[in-house]
PDB file of C-alpha atoms in Angstrom:
ATOM      1  CA  UNK A   1      56.500  62.408  45.282  1.00 88.00           C
ATOM      2  CA  UNK A   2      54.229  59.428  44.611  1.00 93.00           C
ATOM      3  CA  UNK A   3      51.592  57.973  46.911  1.00 95.00           C
ATOM      4  CA  UNK A   4      49.453  54.845  46.766  1.00 97.00           C
ATOM      5  CA  UNK A   5      46.423  54.971  49.019  1.00 96.00           C
ATOM      6  CA  UNK A   6      44.265  51.899  49.644  1.00 95.00           C
ATOM      7  CA  UNK A   7      40.691  51.836  50.875  1.00 95.00           C
ATOM      8  CA  UNK A   8      37.840  49.391  51.294  1.00 96.00           C
ATOM      9  CA  UNK A   9      39.109  46.960  53.899  1.00 95.00           C
ATOM     10  CA  UNK A  10      37.095  45.880  56.896  1.00 97.00           C
ATOM     11  CA  UNK A  11      35.365  43.052  58.714  1.00 98.00           C
ATOM     12  CA  UNK A  12      33.162  40.681  56.732  1.00 98.00           C
ATOM     13  CA  UNK A  13      31.498  37.339  57.411  1.00 98.00           C
ATOM     14  CA  UNK A  14      32.596  34.187  55.573  1.00 98.00           C
ATOM     15  CA  UNK A  15      30.997  34.091  52.150  1.00 98.00           C
ATOM     16  CA  UNK A  16      30.770  37.857  52.004  1.00 98.00           C
ATOM     17  CA  UNK A  17      32.350  40.361  49.626  1.00 98.00           C
ATOM     18  CA  UNK A  18      34.604  43.384  49.780  1.00 98.00           C
ATOM     19  CA  UNK A  19      36.016  45.718  47.155  1.00 98.00           C
ATOM     20  CA  UNK A  20      39.442  47.233  47.653  1.00 98.00           C
ATOM     21  CA  UNK A  21      40.631  50.330  45.828  1.00 98.00           C
ATOM     22  CA  UNK A  22      44.116  51.772  45.438  1.00 98.00           C
ATOM     23  CA  UNK A  23      44.706  55.180  43.912  1.00 97.00           C
ATOM     24  CA  UNK A  24      48.140  56.359  42.808  1.00 97.00           C
ATOM     25  CA  UNK A  25      48.823  60.085  42.866  1.00 95.00           C
ATOM     26  CA  UNK A  26      51.680  62.537  42.590  1.00 94.00           C
ATOM     27  CA  UNK A  27      54.478  62.957  40.063  1.00 93.00           C
ATOM     28  CA  UNK A  28      53.441  60.102  37.764  1.00 93.00           C
ATOM     29  CA  UNK A  29      54.332  59.853  34.088  1.00 93.00           C
ATOM     30  CA  UNK A  30      53.234  56.287  33.383  1.00 93.00           C
ATOM     31  CA  UNK A  31      52.145  53.142  35.244  1.00 96.00           C
ATOM     32  CA  UNK A  32      52.825  49.594  34.085  1.00 97.00           C
ATOM     33  CA  UNK A  33      51.845  46.621  36.232  1.00 97.00           C
ATOM     34  CA  UNK A  34      49.644  47.120  39.288  1.00 98.00           C
ATOM     35  CA  UNK A  35      49.022  44.440  41.833  1.00 98.00           C
ATOM     36  CA  UNK A  36      47.665  43.329  45.158  1.00 98.00           C
ATOM     37  CA  UNK A  37      49.615  41.413  47.787  1.00 98.00           C
ATOM     38  CA  UNK A  38      48.632  40.254  51.242  1.00 98.00           C
ATOM     39  CA  UNK A  39      50.375  39.358  54.463  1.00 98.00           C
ATOM     40  CA  UNK A  40      48.783  37.316  57.222  1.00 96.00           C
ATOM     41  CA  UNK A  41      50.215  37.297  60.763  1.00 92.00           C
ATOM     42  CA  UNK A  42      53.363  35.198  60.939  1.00 94.00           C
ATOM     43  CA  UNK A  43      53.450  34.650  57.180  1.00 96.00           C
ATOM     44  CA  UNK A  44      55.363  36.127  54.277  1.00 97.00           C
ATOM     45  CA  UNK A  45      53.797  38.641  51.938  1.00 97.00           C
ATOM     46  CA  UNK A  46      52.288  36.858  48.934  1.00 98.00           C
ATOM     47  CA  UNK A  47      51.002  37.870  45.544  1.00 98.00           C
ATOM     48  CA  UNK A  48      47.219  37.910  45.215  1.00 98.00           C
ATOM     49  CA  UNK A  49      46.707  39.313  41.724  1.00 98.00           C
ATOM     50  CA  UNK A  50      48.435  41.478  39.147  1.00 98.00           C
ATOM     51  CA  UNK A  51      47.192  43.378  36.101  1.00 98.00           C
ATOM     52  CA  UNK A  52      49.166  44.879  33.239  1.00 97.00           C
ATOM     53  CA  UNK A  53      48.447  48.254  31.698  1.00 95.00           C
ATOM     54  CA  UNK A  54      46.747  46.433  28.832  1.00 94.00           C
ATOM     55  CA  UNK A  55      44.487  44.488  31.170  1.00 95.00           C
ATOM     56  CA  UNK A  56      46.122  41.051  31.282  1.00 98.00           C
ATOM     57  CA  UNK A  57      45.691  39.456  34.677  1.00 98.00           C
ATOM     58  CA  UNK A  58      47.264  36.767  36.831  1.00 98.00           C
ATOM     59  CA  UNK A  59      45.984  35.345  40.108  1.00 98.00           C
ATOM     60  CA  UNK A  60      47.216  33.232  42.974  1.00 98.00           C
ATOM     61  CA  UNK A  61      45.658  29.771  42.818  1.00 98.00           C
ATOM     62  CA  UNK A  62      44.037  30.336  46.208  1.00 97.00           C
ATOM     63  CA  UNK A  63      41.878  33.217  44.906  1.00 98.00           C
ATOM     64  CA  UNK A  64      41.123  32.156  41.328  1.00 98.00           C
ATOM     65  CA  UNK A  65      37.415  32.268  40.624  1.00 97.00           C
ATOM     66  CA  UNK A  66      36.710  34.366  43.726  1.00 98.00           C
ATOM     67  CA  UNK A  67      38.750  37.561  43.279  1.00 98.00           C
ATOM     68  CA  UNK A  68      38.819  39.917  40.301  1.00 98.00           C
ATOM     69  CA  UNK A  69      41.451  42.577  39.699  1.00 98.00           C
ATOM     70  CA  UNK A  70      40.708  45.544  37.453  1.00 98.00           C
ATOM     71  CA  UNK A  71      42.067  49.024  36.824  1.00 97.00           C
ATOM     72  CA  UNK A  72      41.085  52.435  35.551  1.00 97.00           C
ATOM     73  CA  UNK A  73      44.106  53.881  33.776  1.00 96.00           C
ATOM     74  CA  UNK A  74      42.538  57.337  33.550  1.00 95.00           C
ATOM     75  CA  UNK A  75      42.252  57.430  37.340  1.00 96.00           C
ATOM     76  CA  UNK A  76      45.537  55.601  38.092  1.00 96.00           C
ATOM     77  CA  UNK A  77      43.479  53.246  40.235  1.00 97.00           C
ATOM     78  CA  UNK A  78      43.472  49.488  40.716  1.00 98.00           C
ATOM     79  CA  UNK A  79      40.620  47.513  42.283  1.00 98.00           C
ATOM     80  CA  UNK A  80      40.259  44.101  43.858  1.00 98.00           C
ATOM     81  CA  UNK A  81      36.759  42.636  44.017  1.00 98.00           C
ATOM     82  CA  UNK A  82      36.766  39.839  46.589  1.00 98.00           C
ATOM     83  CA  UNK A  83      33.819  37.431  46.672  1.00 98.00           C
ATOM     84  CA  UNK A  84      33.144  34.237  48.624  1.00 98.00           C
ATOM     85  CA  UNK A  85      35.608  35.347  51.266  1.00 98.00           C
ATOM     86  CA  UNK A  86      37.092  32.750  53.605  1.00 98.00           C
ATOM     87  CA  UNK A  87      38.698  33.118  57.032  1.00 97.00           C
ATOM     88  CA  UNK A  88      42.046  32.267  55.435  1.00 97.00           C
ATOM     89  CA  UNK A  89      41.761  35.437  53.340  1.00 98.00           C
ATOM     90  CA  UNK A  90      42.279  37.450  56.524  1.00 98.00           C
ATOM     91  CA  UNK A  91      45.387  39.587  56.065  1.00 98.00           C
ATOM     92  CA  UNK A  92      46.703  43.072  55.474  1.00 98.00           C
ATOM     93  CA  UNK A  93      46.308  43.784  51.766  1.00 98.00           C
ATOM     94  CA  UNK A  94      48.867  45.965  49.998  1.00 98.00           C
ATOM     95  CA  UNK A  95      48.732  47.404  46.523  1.00 97.00           C
ATOM     96  CA  UNK A  96      51.788  48.138  44.443  1.00 96.00           C
ATOM     97  CA  UNK A  97      52.585  49.756  41.151  1.00 97.00           C
ATOM     98  CA  UNK A  98      55.548  49.756  38.804  1.00 97.00           C
ATOM     99  CA  UNK A  99      55.577  53.318  37.597  1.00 94.00           C
ATOM    100  CA  UNK A 100      57.623  55.933  35.861  1.00 93.00           C
ATOM    101  CA  UNK A 101      57.739  59.266  37.633  1.00 91.00           C
ATOM    102  CA  UNK A 102      57.995  62.632  35.901  1.00 90.00           C
ATOM    103  CA  UNK A 103      61.807  62.424  36.009  1.00 89.00           C
ATOM    104  CA  UNK A 104      61.427  59.214  33.927  1.00 89.00           C
ATOM    105  CA  UNK A 105      62.797  56.969  36.649  1.00 92.00           C
ATOM    106  CA  UNK A 106      61.094  53.583  37.132  1.00 93.00           C
ATOM    107  CA  UNK A 107      60.363  52.385  40.641  1.00 95.00           C
ATOM    108  CA  UNK A 108      57.971  50.102  42.487  1.00 96.00           C
ATOM    109  CA  UNK A 109      55.753  51.837  45.013  1.00 96.00           C
ATOM    110  CA  UNK A 110      53.672  50.316  47.794  1.00 97.00           C
ATOM    111  CA  UNK A 111      50.566  51.416  49.624  1.00 97.00           C
ATOM    112  CA  UNK A 112      50.312  51.465  53.401  1.00 96.00           C
ATOM    113  CA  UNK A 113      48.045  48.423  53.572  1.00 96.00           C
ATOM    114  CA  UNK A 114      44.426  47.853  54.518  1.00 97.00           C
ATOM    115  CA  UNK A 115      43.181  45.191  56.933  1.00 98.00           C
ATOM    116  CA  UNK A 116      40.720  42.570  55.721  1.00 98.00           C
ATOM    117  CA  UNK A 117      39.236  40.326  58.399  1.00 98.00           C
ATOM    118  CA  UNK A 118      36.913  37.449  57.529  1.00 98.00           C
ATOM    119  CA  UNK A 119      35.175  36.161  60.629  1.00 97.00           C
ATOM    120  CA  UNK A 120      31.754  35.257  61.931  1.00 95.00           C
TER     121      UNK A 120
END
């Protein structure tokens, strides 16, 4: 059994900052890529940022220069530091991880999502 649990969402004013965390736990052997996605009302889920086990990163154009993804491999945790937030960043943010469980099977797991609302 594997779980991804997000935390850190909330309400913030435009220009403010939030830091999201996502911890993976359970029957984990190894984790490759970890990422953050978001889904706004009436829109499709979109990639925000992804980070490889080695630390290489990729960002959506809309968040480049404002968001930073990082991870702590020892804690099986991925972070998303969000600065200069805009109302259009309002969405439910989901983390995911491509991981190998103890039975050596590879799967992609998702967290339950955390709401981020940017509003004055």
